[in-house]
CSV table of C-alpha atoms and ligand atoms in Angstrom, one decimal:
chain,number,residue,atom,x,y,z
D,260,UNK,CA,10.7,12.9,-24.3
D,261,UNK,CA,7.8,11.0,-25.7
D,262,UNK,CA,5.7,7.8,-24.6
D,263,UNK,CA,4.4,5.4,-27.0
D,264,UNK,CA,2.7,1.9,-26.5
D,265,UNK,CA,4.5,-0.5,-28.8
D,266,UNK,CA,4.2,-4.2,-29.6
D,267,UNK,CA,7.4,-6.0,-29.1
D,268,UNK,CA,8.0,-9.1,-31.2
D,269,UNK,CA,10.8,-11.7,-30.8
D,270,UNK,CA,12.7,-12.8,-34.2
D,271,UNK,CA,14.9,-15.7,-34.5
D,272,UNK,CA,17.4,-13.7,-36.3
D,273,UNK,CA,21.1,-13.6,-34.8
D,274,UNK,CA,22.0,-9.9,-36.0
D,275,UNK,CA,22.1,-6.9,-33.7
D,276,UNK,CA,19.5,-5.0,-35.8
D,277,UNK,CA,16.3,-3.6,-34.4
D,278,UNK,CA,13.5,-3.6,-37.1
D,279,UNK,CA,11.1,-0.9,-36.5
D,280,UNK,CA,7.7,-0.4,-38.1
D,281,UNK,CA,7.1,2.8,-40.5
D,282,UNK,CA,5.0,4.9,-38.1
D,283,UNK,CA,7.2,4.3,-35.1
D,284,UNK,CA,10.4,4.8,-37.1
D,285,UNK,CA,9.1,8.1,-38.4
D,286,UNK,CA,7.8,9.4,-35.0
D,287,UNK,CA,11.1,8.4,-33.3
D,288,UNK,CA,12.8,10.2,-36.0
D,289,UNK,CA,15.2,7.3,-36.8
D,290,UNK,CA,17.5,6.8,-39.7
D,291,UNK,CA,19.3,3.8,-41.0
D,292,UNK,CA,22.6,5.3,-40.1
D,293,UNK,CA,21.8,5.8,-36.6
D,294,UNK,CA,22.6,3.4,-33.6
D,295,UNK,CA,19.9,3.1,-31.0
D,296,UNK,CA,20.3,2.5,-27.4
D,297,UNK,CA,17.7,0.0,-26.1
D,298,UNK,CA,17.1,-0.1,-22.3
D,299,UNK,CA,15.3,-2.2,-20.0
D,300,UNK,CA,15.6,-1.6,-16.3
D,301,UNK,CA,19.3,-0.7,-16.1
D,302,UNK,CA,20.6,-2.9,-18.8
D,303,UNK,CA,21.3,-1.3,-22.1
D,304,UNK,CA,22.1,-2.7,-25.6
D,305,UNK,CA,23.2,-0.8,-28.7
D,306,UNK,CA,21.5,-1.8,-32.0
D,307,UNK,CA,21.4,-0.7,-35.7
D,308,UNK,CA,17.9,0.2,-36.9
D,309,UNK,CA,16.0,-0.9,-40.0
D,310,UNK,CA,12.6,0.0,-41.1
D,311,UNK,CA,10.0,-2.5,-42.0
D,312,UNK,CA,6.7,-1.8,-43.9
D,313,UNK,CA,3.9,-2.3,-41.3
D,314,UNK,CA,1.3,-0.3,-39.8
D,315,UNK,CA,1.1,0.7,-36.0
D,316,UNK,CA,3.9,0.7,-33.6
D,317,UNK,CA,5.9,-2.4,-33.7
D,318,UNK,CA,9.5,-3.5,-32.7
D,319,UNK,CA,11.2,-6.7,-33.7
D,320,UNK,CA,14.2,-7.9,-31.4
D,321,UNK,CA,16.5,-10.4,-32.5
D,322,UNK,CA,17.5,-13.1,-29.7
D,323,UNK,CA,21.0,-11.4,-29.3
D,324,UNK,CA,19.5,-8.0,-28.4
D,325,UNK,CA,16.5,-9.3,-26.2
D,326,UNK,CA,18.9,-11.6,-24.3
D,327,UNK,CA,21.5,-9.1,-23.5
D,328,UNK,CA,18.8,-6.7,-21.8
D,329,UNK,CA,16.8,-9.6,-20.8
D,330,UNK,CA,13.4,-8.7,-22.3
D,331,UNK,CA,11.1,-11.0,-20.4
D,332,UNK,CA,8.4,-11.4,-23.0
D,333,UNK,CA,6.8,-10.3,-26.3
D,334,UNK,CA,3.7,-8.2,-26.5
D,335,UNK,CA,2.6,-4.8,-25.8
D,336,UNK,CA,4.6,-2.5,-23.4
D,337,UNK,CA,5.4,1.3,-23.2
D,338,UNK,CA,8.3,2.7,-25.0
D,339,UNK,CA,10.0,5.9,-23.6
D,340,UNK,CA,12.0,7.9,-26.0
D,341,UNK,CA,14.2,9.3,-23.4
D,342,UNK,CA,16.8,10.9,-25.7
D,343,UNK,CA,17.5,11.3,-29.4
D,344,UNK,CA,19.2,7.8,-29.5
D,345,UNK,CA,17.7,6.0,-26.6
D,346,UNK,CA,14.4,4.3,-26.1
D,347,UNK,CA,13.5,2.5,-22.8
D,348,UNK,CA,11.0,-0.6,-22.6
D,349,UNK,CA,9.1,-0.8,-19.4
D,350,UNK,CA,8.4,0.2,-16.9
D,351,UNK,CA,9.9,-3.0,-15.2
D,352,UNK,CA,7.9,-3.1,-12.1
D,353,UNK,CA,8.9,-5.5,-9.1
D,354,UNK,CA,6.4,-6.6,-6.4
D,355,UNK,CA,8.4,-7.8,-3.3
D,356,UNK,CA,6.6,-10.4,-1.1
D,357,UNK,CA,7.0,-13.5,0.3
D,358,UNK,CA,5.3,-16.6,2.0
D,359,UNK,CA,5.9,-19.6,-0.5
D,360,UNK,CA,3.3,-22.3,0.2
D,361,UNK,CA,3.7,-24.1,-3.3
D,362,UNK,CA,4.5,-23.4,-6.8
D,363,UNK,CA,1.3,-22.3,-7.5
D,364,UNK,CA,1.0,-20.0,-4.5
D,365,UNK,CA,4.7,-18.6,-4.3
D,366,UNK,CA,3.6,-15.6,-2.2
D,367,UNK,CA,1.1,-17.4,0.1
D,368,UNK,CA,-2.1,-15.8,0.6
D,369,UNK,CA,-1.1,-12.8,-1.2
D,370,UNK,CA,-0.8,-14.7,-4.4
D,371,UNK,CA,-4.2,-13.7,-5.8
D,372,UNK,CA,-3.7,-10.0,-5.0
D,373,UNK,CA,-0.3,-10.0,-6.9
D,374,UNK,CA,-1.9,-12.0,-9.7
D,375,UNK,CA,-4.4,-9.3,-10.0
D,376,UNK,CA,-2.0,-6.6,-10.1
D,377,UNK,CA,0.3,-8.2,-12.7
D,378,UNK,CA,-2.9,-8.6,-14.8
D,379,UNK,CA,-3.5,-4.8,-14.5
D,380,UNK,CA,-0.2,-4.2,-15.9
D,381,UNK,CA,-0.4,-6.5,-18.7
D,382,UNK,CA,-0.2,-4.7,-22.2
D,383,UNK,CA,1.4,-1.6,-20.5
D,384,UNK,CA,4.2,-2.8,-18.5
D,385,UNK,CA,6.4,-5.7,-17.3
D,386,UNK,CA,5.0,-6.3,-13.8
D,387,UNK,CA,6.4,-9.4,-11.9
D,388,UNK,CA,6.6,-11.0,-8.4
D,389,UNK,CA,9.7,-11.6,-6.6
D,390,UNK,CA,11.1,-12.5,-3.1
D,391,UNK,CA,14.1,-11.2,-1.3
D,392,UNK,CA,16.1,-14.3,-2.1
D,393,UNK,CA,15.4,-13.9,-5.8
D,394,UNK,CA,17.7,-10.9,-6.0
D,395,UNK,CA,21.3,-11.3,-7.5
D,396,UNK,CA,23.0,-8.2,-6.3
D,397,UNK,CA,26.4,-8.8,-7.8
D,398,UNK,CA,24.8,-9.4,-11.4
D,399,UNK,CA,22.0,-6.9,-10.7
D,400,UNK,CA,19.3,-9.3,-11.8
D,401,UNK,CA,16.3,-10.6,-10.3
D,402,UNK,CA,14.7,-14.0,-11.0
D,403,UNK,CA,11.0,-12.8,-11.2
D,404,UNK,CA,7.8,-14.6,-11.2
D,405,UNK,CA,5.6,-13.9,-14.4
D,406,UNK,CA,2.2,-14.8,-15.1
D,407,UNK,CA,1.0,-16.9,-18.3
D,408,UNK,CA,-2.2,-16.3,-19.6
D,409,UNK,CA,-3.7,-19.4,-17.9
D,410,UNK,CA,-2.8,-18.1,-14.7
D,411,UNK,CA,0.1,-20.3,-14.1
D,412,UNK,CA,3.7,-18.9,-13.2
D,413,UNK,CA,7.0,-19.0,-15.1
D,414,UNK,CA,10.4,-17.6,-14.0
D,415,UNK,CA,12.4,-15.3,-15.9
D,416,UNK,CA,15.6,-13.5,-15.0
D,417,UNK,CA,15.3,-9.7,-15.5
D,418,UNK,CA,17.3,-6.6,-14.8
D,419,UNK,CA,16.8,-4.7,-11.4
D,420,UNK,CA,13.4,-3.2,-11.7
D,421,UNK,CA,12.5,0.5,-12.5
D,422,UNK,CA,10.4,0.6,-9.3
D,423,UNK,CA,9.7,-1.8,-6.4
D,424,UNK,CA,6.2,-2.1,-4.7
D,425,UNK,CA,6.8,-3.5,-1.1
D,426,UNK,CA,4.2,-6.1,0.0
D,427,UNK,CA,6.7,-8.1,2.4
D,428,UNK,CA,4.0,-9.8,4.4
D,429,UNK,CA,5.2,-9.8,8.1
D,430,UNK,CA,6.5,-7.2,10.5
D,431,UNK,CA,8.8,-9.6,11.9
D,432,UNK,CA,10.5,-10.4,8.4
D,433,UNK,CA,10.8,-6.6,7.9
D,434,UNK,CA,12.8,-5.7,10.9
D,435,UNK,CA,15.6,-8.1,10.1
D,436,UNK,CA,19.0,-6.7,9.1
D,437,UNK,CA,18.8,-8.2,5.7
D,438,UNK,CA,15.6,-6.5,4.7
D,439,UNK,CA,16.8,-3.3,6.0
D,440,UNK,CA,20.0,-3.5,3.7
D,441,UNK,CA,18.0,-4.7,0.9
D,442,UNK,CA,15.9,-1.5,1.1
D,443,UNK,CA,18.8,0.7,1.4
D,444,UNK,CA,20.5,-0.9,-1.7
D,445,UNK,CA,17.5,-0.2,-3.8
D,446,UNK,CA,17.4,3.3,-2.7
D,447,UNK,CA,21.2,3.9,-3.1
D,448,UNK,CA,20.7,2.6,-6.7
D,449,UNK,CA,18.1,5.3,-7.4
D,450,UNK,CA,15.2,2.7,-7.6
D,451,UNK,CA,12.0,4.0,-6.0
D,452,UNK,CA,10.8,1.7,-3.1
D,453,UNK,CA,7.3,1.8,-1.7
D,454,UNK,CA,6.0,1.5,1.0
D,455,UNK,CA,9.1,1.3,3.2
D,456,UNK,CA,7.5,-1.0,6.0
D,457,UNK,CA,4.8,-1.5,8.4
D,458,UNK,CA,3.9,1.2,10.8
D,459,UNK,CA,3.7,1.1,14.5
D,460,UNK,CA,0.9,3.0,15.9
D,461,UNK,CA,3.0,4.9,18.3
D,462,UNK,CA,5.5,6.0,15.7
D,463,UNK,CA,2.6,7.5,13.6
D,464,UNK,CA,1.3,9.4,16.5
D,465,UNK,CA,4.8,10.7,17.0
D,466,UNK,CA,5.1,11.5,13.3
D,467,UNK,CA,2.2,13.8,13.6
D,468,UNK,CA,2.6,15.2,17.1
D,469,UNK,CA,3.9,18.5,15.8
D,470,UNK,CA,1.7,18.8,12.9
D,471,UNK,CA,-1.1,21.1,13.9
D,472,UNK,CA,-3.3,20.1,10.7
D,473,UNK,CA,-3.1,16.3,11.5
D,474,UNK,CA,-3.5,16.8,15.4
D,475,UNK,CA,-7.0,18.0,15.0
D,476,UNK,CA,-8.0,14.6,13.8
D,477,UNK,CA,-6.0,12.4,16.2
D,478,UNK,CA,-7.5,11.5,19.5
D,479,UNK,CA,-5.1,12.3,22.4
D,480,UNK,CA,-2.7,9.5,22.5
D,481,UNK,CA,0.1,8.5,25.0
D,482,UNK,CA,2.7,5.8,24.2
D,483,UNK,CA,4.1,3.7,26.8
D,484,UNK,CA,1.8,5.1,29.5
D,485,UNK,CA,2.5,5.0,33.2
D,486,UNK,CA,-0.6,4.1,35.5
D,487,UNK,CA,-0.9,7.7,36.3
D,488,UNK,CA,-1.2,8.8,32.8
D,489,UNK,CA,-4.0,6.2,32.0
D,490,UNK,CA,-6.0,7.4,35.0
D,491,UNK,CA,-5.5,11.1,33.7
D,492,UNK,CA,-6.9,10.1,30.3
D,493,UNK,CA,-9.8,8.1,31.9
D,494,UNK,CA,-10.7,10.9,34.0
D,495,UNK,CA,-10.6,13.6,31.1
D,496,UNK,CA,-12.4,11.4,28.6
D,497,UNK,CA,-14.2,8.9,30.5
D,498,UNK,CA,-13.3,6.1,28.2
D,499,UNK,CA,-10.0,5.1,26.3
D,500,UNK,CA,-8.5,2.7,24.1
D,501,UNK,CA,-5.6,0.7,25.1
D,502,UNK,CA,-3.9,-0.8,22.0
D,503,UNK,CA,-0.7,-2.7,21.4
D,504,UNK,CA,1.5,-0.4,19.1
D,505,UNK,CA,2.5,-3.1,16.7
D,506,UNK,CA,-0.9,-4.8,16.8
D,507,UNK,CA,-3.5,-5.5,13.9
D,508,UNK,CA,-6.9,-7.1,13.6
D,509,UNK,CA,-8.0,-5.9,16.9
D,510,UNK,CA,-5.7,-8.3,18.7
D,511,UNK,CA,-4.9,-7.2,22.3
D,512,UNK,CA,-7.1,-4.2,22.3
D,513,UNK,CA,-9.1,-2.8,25.4
D,514,UNK,CA,-11.8,-0.4,26.0
D,515,UNK,CA,-11.4,0.9,29.3
D,516,UNK,CA,-14.3,3.0,30.7
D,517,UNK,CA,-14.8,5.1,34.0
D,518,UNK,CA,-18.3,5.6,35.4
D,519,UNK,CA,-17.9,7.7,38.7
D,520,UNK,CA,-20.9,6.1,40.5
D,521,UNK,CA,-20.2,2.5,39.2
D,522,UNK,CA,-16.4,2.3,38.9
D,523,UNK,CA,-14.0,0.9,36.0
D,524,UNK,CA,-14.7,-1.3,33.2
D,525,UNK,CA,-12.6,-3.3,30.8
D,526,UNK,CA,-13.9,-4.6,27.6
D,527,UNK,CA,-11.9,-6.9,25.4
D,528,UNK,CA,-12.1,-10.0,23.2
D,529,UNK,CA,-10.6,-13.5,24.4
D,530,UNK,CA,-10.9,-16.8,23.2
D,531,UNK,CA,-13.3,-15.5,20.5
D,532,UNK,CA,-15.7,-14.0,22.9
D,533,UNK,CA,-16.4,-10.5,24.2
D,534,UNK,CA,-15.5,-10.0,27.6
D,535,UNK,CA,-16.7,-7.2,30.1
D,536,UNK,CA,-15.1,-6.9,33.6
D,537,UNK,CA,-16.0,-4.3,36.4
D,538,UNK,CA,-13.4,-3.2,39.0
D,539,UNK,CA,-14.1,-1.0,42.1
D,540,UNK,CA,-11.1,1.1,41.9
D,541,UNK,CA,-8.4,2.1,39.5
D,542,UNK,CA,-5.8,0.1,41.3
D,543,UNK,CA,-7.8,-3.1,41.0
D,544,UNK,CA,-8.1,-2.3,37.1
D,545,UNK,CA,-4.4,-1.9,36.9
D,546,UNK,CA,-3.5,-4.9,38.8
D,547,UNK,CA,-5.4,-7.1,36.4
D,548,UNK,CA,-3.9,-5.1,33.4
D,549,UNK,CA,-0.4,-5.6,34.7
D,550,UNK,CA,-1.0,-9.2,35.4
D,551,UNK,CA,-2.1,-9.7,31.7
D,552,UNK,CA,0.7,-7.3,30.1
D,553,UNK,CA,3.7,-7.1,32.5
D,554,UNK,CA,5.1,-4.3,34.8
D,555,UNK,CA,5.5,-1.8,32.0
D,556,UNK,CA,3.0,-1.1,29.2
D,557,UNK,CA,6.1,-0.1,27.0
D,558,UNK,CA,4.6,-1.6,23.8
D,559,UNK,CA,1.1,-0.1,24.3
D,560,UNK,CA,-0.7,3.2,23.5
D,561,UNK,CA,-3.5,4.7,25.6
D,562,UNK,CA,-5.8,6.8,23.4
D,563,UNK,CA,-8.8,9.1,24.0
D,564,UNK,CA,-12.1,7.3,23.1
D,565,UNK,CA,-14.1,8.6,20.5
D,566,UNK,CA,-18.0,8.4,20.6
D,567,UNK,CA,-18.6,6.9,17.0
D,568,UNK,CA,-21.8,7.2,15.5
D,569,UNK,CA,-23.7,3.9,15.7
D,570,UNK,CA,-26.2,1.7,13.7
D,571,UNK,CA,-28.5,-0.4,16.0
D,572,UNK,CA,-26.3,0.3,19.1
D,573,UNK,CA,-23.1,-0.7,17.4
D,574,UNK,CA,-20.2,1.7,16.5
D,575,UNK,CA,-19.3,2.4,13.2
D,576,UNK,CA,-16.0,3.2,11.6
D,577,UNK,CA,-14.4,3.3,8.0
D,578,UNK,CA,-11.5,2.1,6.2
D,579,UNK,CA,-10.1,4.6,3.5
D,580,UNK,CA,-8.0,2.9,1.0
D,581,UNK,CA,-5.8,5.7,0.0
D,582,UNK,CA,-3.2,5.7,-3.0
D,583,UNK,CA,-0.9,8.1,-4.8
D,584,UNK,CA,-2.0,8.4,-8.6
D,585,UNK,CA,-0.1,9.1,-11.6
D,586,UNK,CA,0.6,12.7,-10.7
D,587,UNK,CA,1.8,12.1,-7.3
D,588,UNK,CA,-1.4,13.1,-5.5
D,589,UNK,CA,-3.1,11.3,-2.7
D,590,UNK,CA,-6.6,10.1,-3.8
D,591,UNK,CA,-9.2,7.9,-2.0
D,592,UNK,CA,-9.6,4.5,-4.2
D,593,UNK,CA,-12.2,3.0,-2.1
D,594,UNK,CA,-14.0,3.1,1.4
D,595,UNK,CA,-15.6,0.5,3.5
D,596,UNK,CA,-17.8,1.2,6.3
D,597,UNK,CA,-17.8,-1.3,9.3
D,598,UNK,CA,-20.4,-1.9,11.9
D,599,UNK,CA,-18.9,-3.4,15.1
D,600,UNK,CA,-20.4,-6.8,16.2
D,601,UNK,CA,-22.7,-6.7,19.3
D,602,UNK,CA,-20.4,-5.9,22.4
D,603,UNK,CA,-17.3,-5.8,20.3
D,604,UNK,CA,-14.5,-3.3,20.9
D,605,UNK,CA,-13.3,-3.2,17.3
D,606,UNK,CA,-15.4,-3.3,14.0
D,607,UNK,CA,-13.0,-6.2,12.6
D,608,UNK,CA,-15.2,-8.6,10.6
D,609,UNK,CA,-13.6,-11.6,12.5
D,610,UNK,CA,-15.1,-10.0,15.7
D,611,UNK,CA,-18.6,-10.0,14.2
D,612,UNK,CA,-18.2,-6.6,12.2
D,613,UNK,CA,-20.4,-6.1,9.3
D,614,UNK,CA,-18.9,-4.6,6.0
D,615,UNK,CA,-21.1,-2.0,4.3
D,616,UNK,CA,-20.9,0.6,1.6
D,617,UNK,CA,-20.4,4.2,3.1
D,618,UNK,CA,-23.5,5.5,1.3
D,619,UNK,CA,-25.7,2.9,3.0
D,620,UNK,CA,-23.9,3.2,6.5
D,621,UNK,CA,-23.9,7.2,6.4
D,622,UNK,CA,-27.5,7.4,5.2
D,623,UNK,CA,-28.6,5.5,8.3
D,624,UNK,CA,-26.7,7.8,10.7
D,625,UNK,CA,-26.6,11.0,9.1
D,626,UNK,CA,-29.7,11.1,6.7
D,627,UNK,CA,-29.8,13.8,4.3
D,628,UNK,CA,-26.3,15.0,5.5
D,629,UNK,CA,-24.5,11.8,4.5
D,630,UNK,CA,-23.1,12.9,1.2
D,631,UNK,CA,-21.6,16.1,3.0
D,632,UNK,CA,-20.3,14.0,5.8
D,633,UNK,CA,-18.6,11.6,3.3
D,634,UNK,CA,-17.0,14.5,1.5
D,635,UNK,CA,-15.5,16.0,4.6
D,636,UNK,CA,-14.1,12.8,5.6
D,637,UNK,CA,-12.6,12.2,2.1
D,638,UNK,CA,-10.8,15.5,2.6
D,639,UNK,CA,-9.5,14.6,6.0
D,640,UNK,CA,-8.4,11.3,4.6
D,641,UNK,CA,-6.3,13.1,1.8
D,642,UNK,CA,-5.0,15.6,4.3
D,643,UNK,CA,-3.9,12.9,7.0
D,644,UNK,CA,-2.1,11.1,4.0
D,645,UNK,CA,-0.3,14.2,3.2
D,646,UNK,CA,0.6,14.9,6.8
D,647,UNK,CA,2.0,11.4,7.2
D,648,UNK,CA,4.0,11.5,4.1
D,649,UNK,CA,5.2,15.0,4.9
D,650,UNK,CA,6.6,14.0,8.4
D,651,UNK,CA,7.8,10.5,7.1
D,652,UNK,CA,11.3,10.1,5.9
D,653,UNK,CA,10.6,7.3,3.2
D,654,UNK,CA,8.6,6.9,0.3
D,655,UNK,CA,4.7,6.3,0.6
D,656,UNK,CA,2.4,5.4,-2.1
D,657,UNK,CA,-0.4,3.7,-0.5
D,658,UNK,CA,-2.2,3.9,3.0
D,659,UNK,CA,-5.1,2.2,4.6
D,660,UNK,CA,-6.7,4.7,7.2
D,661,UNK,CA,-9.0,3.7,10.0
D,662,UNK,CA,-11.2,6.7,10.5
D,663,UNK,CA,-14.1,7.2,12.6
D,664,UNK,CA,-16.9,9.8,12.5
D,665,UNK,CA,-18.3,11.1,16.0
D,666,UNK,CA,-21.9,12.1,16.7
D,667,UNK,CA,-20.9,15.8,15.8
D,668,UNK,CA,-19.6,14.6,12.4
D,669,UNK,CA,-16.1,15.2,13.3
D,670,UNK,CA,-13.4,12.8,11.7
D,671,UNK,CA,-11.0,11.1,13.7
D,672,UNK,CA,-8.0,8.9,12.6
D,673,UNK,CA,-7.4,5.8,14.9
D,674,UNK,CA,-4.7,4.2,12.6
D,675,UNK,CA,-2.7,4.5,9.4
D,676,UNK,CA,-1.5,1.0,7.8
D,677,UNK,CA,1.2,0.9,5.2
D,678,UNK,CA,0.4,-2.4,4.0
D,679,UNK,CA,-3.5,-2.3,4.1
D,680,UNK,CA,-5.5,-5.4,3.5
D,681,UNK,CA,-8.0,-5.5,0.7
D,682,UNK,CA,-11.0,-7.1,2.4
D,683,UNK,CA,-13.1,-4.3,1.9
D,684,UNK,CA,-13.0,-4.8,-1.9
D,685,UNK,CA,-14.7,-8.3,-1.3
D,686,UNK,CA,-18.0,-6.5,-0.8
D,687,UNK,CA,-19.8,-6.8,-4.2
D,688,UNK,CA,-20.6,-3.0,-4.4
D,689,UNK,CA,-16.8,-2.3,-3.8
D,690,UNK,CA,-15.5,-4.4,-6.7
D,691,UNK,CA,-15.1,-1.5,-9.0
D,692,UNK,CA,-13.1,0.4,-6.3
D,693,UNK,CA,-10.8,-2.9,-5.8
D,694,UNK,CA,-9.9,-2.4,-9.5
D,695,UNK,CA,-9.4,1.3,-9.3
D,696,UNK,CA,-7.1,0.5,-6.3
D,697,UNK,CA,-4.9,-1.6,-8.5
D,698,UNK,CA,-5.0,1.1,-11.5
D,699,UNK,CA,-3.6,3.6,-9.0
D,700,UNK,CA,-0.7,1.5,-8.2
D,701,UNK,CA,0.0,1.0,-11.8
D,702,UNK,CA,-0.4,4.7,-12.5
D,703,UNK,CA,1.9,5.4,-9.6
D,704,UNK,CA,4.6,3.0,-10.8
D,705,UNK,CA,4.6,4.6,-14.2
D,706,UNK,CA,4.9,7.9,-12.4
D,707,UNK,CA,7.8,6.9,-10.3
D,708,UNK,CA,9.8,5.2,-13.2
D,709,UNK,CA,9.3,8.4,-15.1
D,710,UNK,CA,7.3,6.5,-17.6
D,711,UNK,CA,5.4,9.6,-18.8
D,712,UNK,CA,4.7,11.2,-22.0
D,713,UNK,CA,5.5,15.0,-22.8
D,714,UNK,CA,1.9,16.2,-21.9
D,715,UNK,CA,1.3,14.1,-18.7
M,1088,ADP,N1,-9.7,5.9,20.4
M,1088,ADP,C1,-10.8,5.3,19.8
M,1088,ADP,N2,-12.1,5.6,20.0
M,1088,ADP,C2,-13.0,4.8,19.5
M,1088,ADP,N3,-12.9,3.6,18.8
M,1088,ADP,C3,-11.5,3.2,18.7
M,1088,ADP,C4,-10.3,4.0,18.9
M,1088,ADP,N4,-9.3,3.3,18.7
M,1088,ADP,C5,-9.7,2.2,18.0
M,1088,ADP,N5,-11.0,2.1,18.0
M,1088,ADP,C6,-11.9,1.0,17.5
M,1088,ADP,O1,-11.1,-0.1,17.3
M,1088,ADP,C7,-10.8,-0.5,16.0
M,1088,ADP,C8,-9.3,-1.1,16.0
M,1088,ADP,O2,-8.4,0.0,16.3
M,1088,ADP,P1,-7.1,0.1,15.4
M,1088,ADP,O3,-6.4,1.3,15.9
M,1088,ADP,O4,-7.3,0.3,14.0
M,1088,ADP,O5,-6.2,-1.1,15.8
M,1088,ADP,P2,-5.8,-2.4,15.1
M,1088,ADP,O6,-4.5,-2.4,14.5
M,1088,ADP,O7,-6.2,-3.6,15.7
M,1088,ADP,O8,-6.8,-2.5,13.7
M,1088,ADP,C9,-10.9,0.9,15.1
M,1088,ADP,O9,-11.1,0.4,13.8
M,1088,ADP,C10,-12.2,1.4,15.9
M,1088,ADP,O10,-13.3,0.8,15.5
M,1089,MG,MG1,-7.2,-1.0,12.4
């Protein structure tokens, strides 16, 4: 097994001969008598081999050969010498998304990210975007979106990919039976598919509720709580978060506080403003909550409130953008620190939060201990990612963890996102991390598609 970068050329010849440059011909130990199987995705074509005088690693494919296995374009790509008479071009990596706005924005607001990722894969792999309706299951092909050098799109039909990176844009779309069976079909065909779907908060807490390692970093959480349970947690911790299990961006989140002499407080965001209500009794608080959210809190989670470190009286928390690398290990690709807006329950930018580098934020809260605290948080982030993966039945390759650090320097996880946004990478100082994040996706796709050399 060996891995080489090679330059694929398209020739006008009609024959079924693959012409291979001298150095590549020798390193693949080819001979004129041999037939060579050339693979792309799950398509294979058999060709005769001839050497041509040329330096470097070059392959010349006739139109007959390239059409049969649907090679999307010429240029550099990896060649995996899988067995004596077989080489595979690729990997062929499909990015699954949706959200058509126009032909220049086939993936809606995700189009820019998908372009960036395709560009990272340029000259190494065949990256393309596709939507569920672009798959032809009976022919086992995908009508993919490929990127021109000028940033415009062109369509090419290619074999089913070697690996699928799932960035389907909505929870709703994902719960349908069509998408469920689509995922199952990829897996049944042995095509690695990551990540499986959006997470629900209560699913993640449940996943970890027997994992001793992880539980230490998870605030006490109860899904679908009764009024009595909320009261119990409030009395125990003095404040709790009340969050919709399938929510995001801080929507529908309450911070409930109990102050023995003053009563009960509910803080939340409504109509672009921060609201603070006071209640004399617990029953009065619950009457209001039920009026807003119905008789049962089935879709909600109540969670122990954590006293986060603060800057200028505003709580601070962190987004850890985690990836699996080319050796299948979890790594932290980038960290954004977020300071909550004044009076806001969450740190989201759209609720007045401010994005900072972790170094800046932590030096203002932990001074000379900042480096140590950050290293500890990174270890926890890796540990939590491993714990989620170990307890989750599907394949994971990327996670966005919302972590908090309390005044004692303890690290807590509030939420794990399986389709993390990339807004932290907009910070000018976090651009290199944004690029590293894309590189990890590429590396991990190489790993999953088994495009690896003898030594890697
Ligand atoms: N248990 C908690 N204690 C303290 N702060 C919390 C707690 N839960 C959430 N938060 C704050 O609210 C923010 C949003 O909560 P999160 O669980 O990430 O929900 P969302 O899906 O809306 O992002 C967190 O980033 C954190 O700042
Ligand atoms: Mg969050």
